[in-house]
Coordinates of N, CA and C in Angstrom, one line a residue:
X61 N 107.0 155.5 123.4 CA 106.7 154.0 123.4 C 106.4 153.6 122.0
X62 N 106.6 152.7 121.5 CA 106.8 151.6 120.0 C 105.1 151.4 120.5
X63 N 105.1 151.7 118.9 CA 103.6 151.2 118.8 C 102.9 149.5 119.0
X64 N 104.0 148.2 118.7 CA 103.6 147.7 119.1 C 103.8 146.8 121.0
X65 N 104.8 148.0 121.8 CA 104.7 147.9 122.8 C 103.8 148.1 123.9
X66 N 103.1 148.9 123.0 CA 101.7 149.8 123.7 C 100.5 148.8 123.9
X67 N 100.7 147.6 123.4 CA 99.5 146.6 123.7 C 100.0 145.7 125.0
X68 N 98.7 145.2 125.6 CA 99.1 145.1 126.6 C 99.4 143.2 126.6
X69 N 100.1 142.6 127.3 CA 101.2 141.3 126.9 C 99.1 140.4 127.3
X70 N 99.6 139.3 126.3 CA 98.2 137.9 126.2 C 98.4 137.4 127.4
X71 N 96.9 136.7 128.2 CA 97.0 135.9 128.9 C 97.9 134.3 128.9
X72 N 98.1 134.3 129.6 CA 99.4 133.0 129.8 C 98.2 131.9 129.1
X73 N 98.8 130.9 128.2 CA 97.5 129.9 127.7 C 97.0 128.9 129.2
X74 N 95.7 128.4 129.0 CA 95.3 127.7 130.0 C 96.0 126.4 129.6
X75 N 96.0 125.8 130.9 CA 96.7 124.2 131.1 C 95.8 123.1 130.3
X76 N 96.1 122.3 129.6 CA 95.5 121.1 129.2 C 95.3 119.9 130.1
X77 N 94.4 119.3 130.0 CA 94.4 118.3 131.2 C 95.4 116.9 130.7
X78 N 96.0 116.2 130.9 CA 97.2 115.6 130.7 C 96.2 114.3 129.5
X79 N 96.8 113.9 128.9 CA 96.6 112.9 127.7 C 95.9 111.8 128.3
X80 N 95.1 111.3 127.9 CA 94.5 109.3 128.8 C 95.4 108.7 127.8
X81 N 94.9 107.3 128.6 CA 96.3 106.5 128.1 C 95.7 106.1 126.7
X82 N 96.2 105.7 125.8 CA 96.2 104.7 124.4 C 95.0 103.9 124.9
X83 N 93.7 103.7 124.2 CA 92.5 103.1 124.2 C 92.9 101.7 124.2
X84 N 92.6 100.8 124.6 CA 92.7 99.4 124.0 C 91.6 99.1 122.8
X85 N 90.9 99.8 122.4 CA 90.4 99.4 121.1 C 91.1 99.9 120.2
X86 N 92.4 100.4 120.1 CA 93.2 101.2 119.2 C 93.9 100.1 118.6
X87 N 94.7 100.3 117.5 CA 95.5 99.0 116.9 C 96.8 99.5 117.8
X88 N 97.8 98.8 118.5 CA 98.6 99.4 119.2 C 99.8 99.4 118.6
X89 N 100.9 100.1 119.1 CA 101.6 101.0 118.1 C 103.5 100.3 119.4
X90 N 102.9 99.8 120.2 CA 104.3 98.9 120.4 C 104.1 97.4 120.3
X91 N 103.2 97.1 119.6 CA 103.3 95.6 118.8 C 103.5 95.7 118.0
X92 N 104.2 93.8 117.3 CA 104.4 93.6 115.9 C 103.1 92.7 115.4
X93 N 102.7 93.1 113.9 CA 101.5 92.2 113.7 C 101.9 90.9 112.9
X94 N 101.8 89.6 113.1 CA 101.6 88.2 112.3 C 101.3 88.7 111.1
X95 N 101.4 88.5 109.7 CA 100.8 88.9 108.8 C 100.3 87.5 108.1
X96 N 98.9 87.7 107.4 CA 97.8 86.7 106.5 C 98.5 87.1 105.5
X97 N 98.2 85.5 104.4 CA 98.0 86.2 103.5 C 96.6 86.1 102.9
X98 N 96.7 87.1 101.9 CA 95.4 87.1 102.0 C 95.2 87.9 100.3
X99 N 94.4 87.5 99.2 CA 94.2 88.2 97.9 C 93.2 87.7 97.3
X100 N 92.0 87.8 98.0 CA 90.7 87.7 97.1 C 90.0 88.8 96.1
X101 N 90.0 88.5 94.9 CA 88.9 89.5 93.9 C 87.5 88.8 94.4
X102 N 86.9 89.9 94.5 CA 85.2 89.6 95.4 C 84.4 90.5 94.3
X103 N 84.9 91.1 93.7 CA 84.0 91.8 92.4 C 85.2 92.1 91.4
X104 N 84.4 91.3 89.9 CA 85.5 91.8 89.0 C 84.3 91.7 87.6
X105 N 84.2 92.9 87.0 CA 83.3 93.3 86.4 C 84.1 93.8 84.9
X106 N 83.4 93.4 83.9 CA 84.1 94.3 82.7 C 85.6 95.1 83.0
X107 N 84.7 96.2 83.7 CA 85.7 97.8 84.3 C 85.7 97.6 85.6
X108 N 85.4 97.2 86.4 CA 85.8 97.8 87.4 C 86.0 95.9 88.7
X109 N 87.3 95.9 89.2 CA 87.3 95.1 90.5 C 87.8 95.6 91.7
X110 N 87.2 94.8 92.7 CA 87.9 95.1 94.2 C 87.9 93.8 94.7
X111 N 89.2 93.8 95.7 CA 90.0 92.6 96.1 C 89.8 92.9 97.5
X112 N 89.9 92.0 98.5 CA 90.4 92.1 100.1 C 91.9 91.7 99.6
X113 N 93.2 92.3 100.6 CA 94.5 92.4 101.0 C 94.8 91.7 101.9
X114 N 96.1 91.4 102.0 CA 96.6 90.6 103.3 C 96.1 91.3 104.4
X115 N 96.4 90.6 105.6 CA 95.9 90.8 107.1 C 97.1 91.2 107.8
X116 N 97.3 91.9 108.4 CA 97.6 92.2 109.5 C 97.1 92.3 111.1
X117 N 97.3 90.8 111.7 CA 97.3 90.8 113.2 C 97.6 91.0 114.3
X118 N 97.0 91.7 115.1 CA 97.3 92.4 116.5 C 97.1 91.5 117.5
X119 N 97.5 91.4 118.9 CA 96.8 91.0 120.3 C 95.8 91.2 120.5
X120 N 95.1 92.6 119.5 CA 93.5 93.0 120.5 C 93.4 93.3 119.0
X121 N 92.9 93.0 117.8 CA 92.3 93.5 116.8 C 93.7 92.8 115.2
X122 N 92.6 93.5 114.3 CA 93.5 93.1 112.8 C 93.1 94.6 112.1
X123 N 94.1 94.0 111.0 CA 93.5 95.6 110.0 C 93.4 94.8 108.8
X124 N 92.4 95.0 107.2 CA 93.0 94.5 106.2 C 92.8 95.7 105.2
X125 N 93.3 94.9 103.8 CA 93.4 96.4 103.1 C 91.9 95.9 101.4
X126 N 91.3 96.9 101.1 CA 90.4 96.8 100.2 C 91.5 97.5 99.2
X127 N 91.2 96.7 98.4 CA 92.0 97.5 96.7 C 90.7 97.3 95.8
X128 N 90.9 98.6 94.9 CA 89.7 99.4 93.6 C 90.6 99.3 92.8
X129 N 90.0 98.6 91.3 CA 90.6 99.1 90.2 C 90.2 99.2 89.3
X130 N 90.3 100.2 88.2 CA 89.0 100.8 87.1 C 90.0 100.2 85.9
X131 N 89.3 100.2 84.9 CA 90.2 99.5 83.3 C 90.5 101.0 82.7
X132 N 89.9 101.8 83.9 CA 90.2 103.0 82.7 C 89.4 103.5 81.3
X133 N 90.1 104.5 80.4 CA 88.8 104.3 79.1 C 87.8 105.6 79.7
X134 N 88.4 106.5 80.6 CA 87.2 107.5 80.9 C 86.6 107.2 82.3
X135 N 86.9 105.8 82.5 CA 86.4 105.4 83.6 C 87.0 106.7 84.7
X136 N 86.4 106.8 86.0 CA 87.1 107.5 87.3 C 86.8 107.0 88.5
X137 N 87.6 106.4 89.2 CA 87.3 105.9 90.3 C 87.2 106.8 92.1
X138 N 85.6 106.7 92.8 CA 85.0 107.9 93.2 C 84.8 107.5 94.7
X139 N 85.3 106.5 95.6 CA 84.6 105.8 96.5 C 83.7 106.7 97.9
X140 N 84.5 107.9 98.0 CA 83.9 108.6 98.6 C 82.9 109.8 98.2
X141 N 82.5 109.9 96.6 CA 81.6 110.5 96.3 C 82.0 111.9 96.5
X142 N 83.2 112.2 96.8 CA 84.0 113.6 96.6 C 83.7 114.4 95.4
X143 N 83.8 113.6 94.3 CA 84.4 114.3 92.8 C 82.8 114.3 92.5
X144 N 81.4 113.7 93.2 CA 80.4 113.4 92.6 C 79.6 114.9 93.1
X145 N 79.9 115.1 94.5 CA 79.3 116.4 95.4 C 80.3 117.6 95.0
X146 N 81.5 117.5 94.6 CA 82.3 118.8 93.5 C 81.5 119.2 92.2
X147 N 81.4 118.2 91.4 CA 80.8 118.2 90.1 C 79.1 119.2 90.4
X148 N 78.4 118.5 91.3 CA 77.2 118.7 92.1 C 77.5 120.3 92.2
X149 N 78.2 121.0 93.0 CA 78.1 122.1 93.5 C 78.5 122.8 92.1
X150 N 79.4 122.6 91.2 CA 79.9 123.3 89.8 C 78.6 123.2 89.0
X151 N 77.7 122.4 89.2 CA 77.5 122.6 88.1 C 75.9 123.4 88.6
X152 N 75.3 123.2 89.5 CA 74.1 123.8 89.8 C 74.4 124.7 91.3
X153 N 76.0 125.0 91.6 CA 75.9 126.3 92.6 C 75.2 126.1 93.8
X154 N 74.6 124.9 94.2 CA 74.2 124.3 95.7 C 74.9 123.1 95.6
X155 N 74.8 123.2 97.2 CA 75.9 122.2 98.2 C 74.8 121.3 98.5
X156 N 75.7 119.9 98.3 CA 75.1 118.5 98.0 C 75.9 117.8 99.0
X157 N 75.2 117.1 99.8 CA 75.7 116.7 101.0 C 76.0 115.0 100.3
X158 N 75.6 114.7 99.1 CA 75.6 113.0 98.9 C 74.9 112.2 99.6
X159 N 74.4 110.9 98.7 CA 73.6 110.3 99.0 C 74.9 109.3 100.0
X160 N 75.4 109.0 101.0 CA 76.3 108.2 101.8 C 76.2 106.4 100.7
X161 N 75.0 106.2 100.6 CA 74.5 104.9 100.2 C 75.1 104.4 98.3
X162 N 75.6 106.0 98.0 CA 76.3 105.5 96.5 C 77.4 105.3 96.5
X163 N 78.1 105.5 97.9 CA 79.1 105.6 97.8 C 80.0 104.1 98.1
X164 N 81.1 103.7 97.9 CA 82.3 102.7 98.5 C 81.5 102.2 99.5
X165 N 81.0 101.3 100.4 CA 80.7 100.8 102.0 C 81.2 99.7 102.4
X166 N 81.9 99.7 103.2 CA 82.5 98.4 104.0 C 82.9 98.4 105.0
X167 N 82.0 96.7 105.4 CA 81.5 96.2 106.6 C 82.0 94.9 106.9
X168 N 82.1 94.6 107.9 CA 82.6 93.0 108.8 C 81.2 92.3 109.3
X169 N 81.4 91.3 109.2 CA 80.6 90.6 110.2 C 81.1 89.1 110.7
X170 N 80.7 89.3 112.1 CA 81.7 88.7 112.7 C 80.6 87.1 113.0
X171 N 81.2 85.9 113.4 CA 80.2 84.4 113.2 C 79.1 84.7 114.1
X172 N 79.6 85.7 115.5 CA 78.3 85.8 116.5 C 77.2 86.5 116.2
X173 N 77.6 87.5 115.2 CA 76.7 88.1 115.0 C 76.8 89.4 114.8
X174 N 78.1 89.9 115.4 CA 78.5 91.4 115.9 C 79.1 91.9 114.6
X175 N 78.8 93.4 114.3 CA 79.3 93.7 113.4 C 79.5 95.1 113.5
X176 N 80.5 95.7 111.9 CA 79.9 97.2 111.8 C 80.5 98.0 110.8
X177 N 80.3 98.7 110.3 CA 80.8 99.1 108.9 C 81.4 100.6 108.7
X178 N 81.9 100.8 107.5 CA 82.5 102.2 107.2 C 81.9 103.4 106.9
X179 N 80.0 103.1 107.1 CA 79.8 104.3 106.7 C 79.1 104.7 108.3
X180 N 79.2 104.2 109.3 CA 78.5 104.4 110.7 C 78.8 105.8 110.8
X181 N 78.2 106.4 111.4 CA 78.7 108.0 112.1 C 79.7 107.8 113.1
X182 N 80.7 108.8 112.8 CA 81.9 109.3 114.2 C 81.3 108.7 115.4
X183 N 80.2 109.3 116.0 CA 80.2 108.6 117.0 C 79.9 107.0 117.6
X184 N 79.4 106.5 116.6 CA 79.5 104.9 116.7 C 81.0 104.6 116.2
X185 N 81.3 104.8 116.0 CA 82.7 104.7 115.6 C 83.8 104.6 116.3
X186 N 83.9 105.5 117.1 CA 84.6 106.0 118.1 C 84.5 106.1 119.3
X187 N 84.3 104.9 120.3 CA 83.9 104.5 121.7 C 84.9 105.4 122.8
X188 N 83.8 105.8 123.7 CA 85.1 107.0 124.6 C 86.8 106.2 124.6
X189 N 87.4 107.0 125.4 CA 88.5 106.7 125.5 C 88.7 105.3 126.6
X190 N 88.0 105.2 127.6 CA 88.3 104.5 128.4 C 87.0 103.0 128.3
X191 N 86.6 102.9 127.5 CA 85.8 101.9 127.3 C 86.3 100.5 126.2
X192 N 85.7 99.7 127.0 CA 86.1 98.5 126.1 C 84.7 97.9 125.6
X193 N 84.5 98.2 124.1 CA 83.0 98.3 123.6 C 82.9 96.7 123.6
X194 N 81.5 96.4 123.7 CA 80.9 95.2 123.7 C 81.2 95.1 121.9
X195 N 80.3 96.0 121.3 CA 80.5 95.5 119.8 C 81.6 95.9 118.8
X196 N 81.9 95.4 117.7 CA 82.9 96.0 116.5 C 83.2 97.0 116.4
X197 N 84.9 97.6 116.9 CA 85.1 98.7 116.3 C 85.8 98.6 114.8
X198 N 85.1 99.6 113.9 CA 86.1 99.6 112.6 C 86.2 101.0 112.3
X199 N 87.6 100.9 112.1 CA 88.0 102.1 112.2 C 88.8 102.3 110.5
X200 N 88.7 103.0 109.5 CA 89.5 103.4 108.6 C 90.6 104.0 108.5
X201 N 91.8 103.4 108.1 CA 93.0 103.8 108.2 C 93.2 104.4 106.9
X202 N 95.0 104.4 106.4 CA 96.0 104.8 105.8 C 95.3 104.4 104.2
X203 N 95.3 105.4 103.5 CA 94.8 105.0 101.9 C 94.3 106.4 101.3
X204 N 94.0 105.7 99.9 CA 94.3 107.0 98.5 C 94.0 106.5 97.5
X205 N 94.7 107.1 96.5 CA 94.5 106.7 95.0 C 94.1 107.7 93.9
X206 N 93.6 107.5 92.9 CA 93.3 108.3 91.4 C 92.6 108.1 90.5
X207 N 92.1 108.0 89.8 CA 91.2 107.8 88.9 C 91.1 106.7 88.1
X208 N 92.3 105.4 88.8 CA 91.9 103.9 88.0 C 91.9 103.4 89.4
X209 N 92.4 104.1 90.9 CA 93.1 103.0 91.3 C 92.7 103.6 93.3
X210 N 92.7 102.9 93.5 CA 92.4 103.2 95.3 C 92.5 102.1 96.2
X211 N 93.5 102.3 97.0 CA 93.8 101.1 98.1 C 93.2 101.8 99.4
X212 N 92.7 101.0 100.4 CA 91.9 101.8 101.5 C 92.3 100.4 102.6
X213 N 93.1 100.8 103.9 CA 93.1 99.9 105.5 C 91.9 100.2 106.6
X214 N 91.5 99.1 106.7 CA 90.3 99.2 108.1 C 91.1 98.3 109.2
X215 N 90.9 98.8 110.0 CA 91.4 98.6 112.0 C 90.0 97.4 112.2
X216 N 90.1 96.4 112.8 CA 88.7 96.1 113.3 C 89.0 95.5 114.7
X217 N 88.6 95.5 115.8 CA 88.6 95.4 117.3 C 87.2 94.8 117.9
X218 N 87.0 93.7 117.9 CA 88.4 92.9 118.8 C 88.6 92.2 117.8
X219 N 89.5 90.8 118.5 CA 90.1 89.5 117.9 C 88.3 89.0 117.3
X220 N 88.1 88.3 116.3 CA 86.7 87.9 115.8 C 87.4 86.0 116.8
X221 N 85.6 85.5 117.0 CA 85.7 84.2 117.3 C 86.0 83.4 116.5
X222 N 85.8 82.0 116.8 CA 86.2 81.0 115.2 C 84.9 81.2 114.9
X223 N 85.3 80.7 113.2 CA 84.2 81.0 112.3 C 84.2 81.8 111.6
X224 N 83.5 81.9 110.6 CA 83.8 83.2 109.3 C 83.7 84.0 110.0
X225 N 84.6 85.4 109.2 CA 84.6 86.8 109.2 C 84.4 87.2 107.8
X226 N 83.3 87.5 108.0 CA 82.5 87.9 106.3 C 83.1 89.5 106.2
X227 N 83.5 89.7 105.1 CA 83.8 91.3 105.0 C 82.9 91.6 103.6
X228 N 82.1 92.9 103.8 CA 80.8 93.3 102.9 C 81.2 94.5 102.2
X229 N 81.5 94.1 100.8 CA 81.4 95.6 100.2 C 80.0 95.7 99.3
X230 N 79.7 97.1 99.1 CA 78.1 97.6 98.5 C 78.7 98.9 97.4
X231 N 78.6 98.8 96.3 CA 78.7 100.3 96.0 C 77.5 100.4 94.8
X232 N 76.7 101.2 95.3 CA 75.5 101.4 94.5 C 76.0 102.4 93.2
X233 N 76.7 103.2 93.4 CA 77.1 104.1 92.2 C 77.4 103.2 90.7
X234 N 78.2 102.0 91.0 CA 78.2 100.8 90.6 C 77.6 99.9 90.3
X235 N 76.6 99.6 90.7 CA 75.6 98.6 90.2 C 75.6 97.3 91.8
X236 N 77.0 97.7 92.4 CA 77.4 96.6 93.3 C 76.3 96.7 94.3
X237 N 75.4 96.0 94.6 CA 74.7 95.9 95.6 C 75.1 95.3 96.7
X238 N 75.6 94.4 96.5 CA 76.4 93.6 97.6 C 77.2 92.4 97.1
X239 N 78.7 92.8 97.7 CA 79.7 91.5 97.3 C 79.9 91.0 98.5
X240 N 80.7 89.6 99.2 CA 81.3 89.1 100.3 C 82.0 88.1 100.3
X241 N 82.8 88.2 101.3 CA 83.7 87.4 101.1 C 84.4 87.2 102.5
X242 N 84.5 85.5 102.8 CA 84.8 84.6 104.2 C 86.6 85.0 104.8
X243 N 86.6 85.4 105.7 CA 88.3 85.4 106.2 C 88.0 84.2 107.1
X244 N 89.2 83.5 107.7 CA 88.8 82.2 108.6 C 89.2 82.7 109.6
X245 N 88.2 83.1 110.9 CA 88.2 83.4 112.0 C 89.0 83.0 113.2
X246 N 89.5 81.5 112.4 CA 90.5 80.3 113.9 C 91.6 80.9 113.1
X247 N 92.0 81.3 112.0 CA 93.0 81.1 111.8 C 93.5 82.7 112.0
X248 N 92.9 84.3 112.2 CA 92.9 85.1 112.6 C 93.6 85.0 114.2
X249 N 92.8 83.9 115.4 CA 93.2 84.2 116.8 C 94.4 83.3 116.4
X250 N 94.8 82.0 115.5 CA 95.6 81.9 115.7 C 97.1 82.3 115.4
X251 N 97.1 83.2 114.0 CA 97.9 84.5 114.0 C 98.5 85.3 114.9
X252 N 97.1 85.8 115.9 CA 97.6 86.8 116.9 C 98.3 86.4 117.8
X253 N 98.2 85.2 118.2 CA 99.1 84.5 119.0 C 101.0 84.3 118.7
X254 N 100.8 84.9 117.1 CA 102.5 85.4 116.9 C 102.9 86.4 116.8
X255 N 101.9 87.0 116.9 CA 102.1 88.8 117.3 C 102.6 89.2 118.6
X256 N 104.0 90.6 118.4 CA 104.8 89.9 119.5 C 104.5 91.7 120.0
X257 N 104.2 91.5 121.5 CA 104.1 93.0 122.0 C 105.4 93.2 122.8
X258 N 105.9 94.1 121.8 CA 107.1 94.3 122.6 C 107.7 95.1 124.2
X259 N 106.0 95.8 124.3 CA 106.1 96.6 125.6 C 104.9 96.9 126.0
X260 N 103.9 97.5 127.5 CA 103.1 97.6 127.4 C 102.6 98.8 127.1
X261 N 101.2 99.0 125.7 CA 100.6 99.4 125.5 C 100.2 100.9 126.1
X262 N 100.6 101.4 127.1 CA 100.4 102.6 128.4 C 100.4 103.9 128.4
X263 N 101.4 104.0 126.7 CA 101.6 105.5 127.3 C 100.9 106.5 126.5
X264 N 100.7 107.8 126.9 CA 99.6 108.8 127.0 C 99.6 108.3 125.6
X265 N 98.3 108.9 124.9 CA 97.7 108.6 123.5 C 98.6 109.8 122.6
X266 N 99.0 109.4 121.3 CA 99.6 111.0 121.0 C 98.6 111.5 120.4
X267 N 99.0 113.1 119.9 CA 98.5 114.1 119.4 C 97.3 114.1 119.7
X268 N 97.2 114.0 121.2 CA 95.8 114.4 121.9 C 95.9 116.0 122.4
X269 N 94.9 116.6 121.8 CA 94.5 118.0 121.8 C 93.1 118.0 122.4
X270 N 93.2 118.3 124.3 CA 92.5 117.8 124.9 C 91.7 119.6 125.5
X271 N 90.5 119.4 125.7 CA 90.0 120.8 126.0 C 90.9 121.7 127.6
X272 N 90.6 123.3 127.3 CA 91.7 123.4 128.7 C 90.7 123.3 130.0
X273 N 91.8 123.0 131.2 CA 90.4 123.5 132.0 C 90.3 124.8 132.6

């Protein structure tokens, strides 16, 4: 017998339990979004500014985009405090979990009152699958960058009421204590009202890797 026929064949994998549907606090993925326009500088310092980005409108939520830019000159731009807790461990050989609070933070607040921001924990963040949360989801999307430059997308759910939607940036590493700046709230629901869903929203969630039973 072949030595590696001598082992005896793996158990068959266990079954996954079947995918839930696409959350409705998700940005949905068979609509089109209305697009804002939208280009405010809300901090612009010597070295360093950041702008809010056009809008993008959904039926159940928006996304917008935050843009960073350094003049450069040695400058490095850090928003997650990555290169601050590398540096940290290089140079004293203990692991530095970061102060969260130096880092990039951005937050919404909506006219009623409801809000919530980018540095919450995963699980405020992330409402089960089948719930439709009373307060703000904001979710971080698609983004990057390098050492002058960083564009970053936030998901926010639901549609905000009329009345300002204040969006809050803080970066303490920076000196920024707090910048803000008004999006117009009527003019958000009335965007989404040209956002066209092309089908409904229904089918299983993808790249769900669900426990077996």
């Amino acid at each position: 017998m072949d030595f590696f026929d001598s082992f005896p064949e793996p158990p068959p994998p266990a079954e996954r339990p079947p995918a839930p549907p696409r959350p409705t606090w998700m940005r949905p993925v068979a609509a089109l979004p209305a697009a804002m326009a939208e280009n405010a500088v809300i901090v612009r310092e010597e070295r360093l500014a950041i702008a809010v980005g056009g809008l993008s409108v959904y039926p159940n939520g928006f996304d917008f985009s935050i843009h960073v830019r350094s003049r450069g000159d040695g400058d490095q731009i850090d928003p997650h405090g990555s290169r601050r807790r590398r540096d940290y461990v290089l140079n004293t050989g203990r692991r530095d979990s970061g102060d969260p609070a130096q880092n990039l933070r951005v937050g919404v607040l909506f006219a009623d009152g409801r809000r919530a921001a980018s540095h919450q924990s995963r699980r405020h963040l992330m409402p089960d699958h089948d719930a439709e949360p009373d307060e703000v989801v904001m979710l971080q999307g698609h983004g990057g960058g390098g050492d002058r430059s960083w564009d970053m997308s936030y998901w926010i759910h639901p549609l905000p009421p009329e009345g300002p939607v204040t969006i809050v940036v803080s970066w303490l590493a920076h000196g920024i204590a707090e910048a803000r700046h008004d999006l117009d709230g009527a003019a958000i629901l009335a965007a989404a009202e040209k956002a066209i869903q092309l089908w409904p929203d229904d089918q299983p969630l993808e790249g769900w890797v669900g426990s077996p039973q």
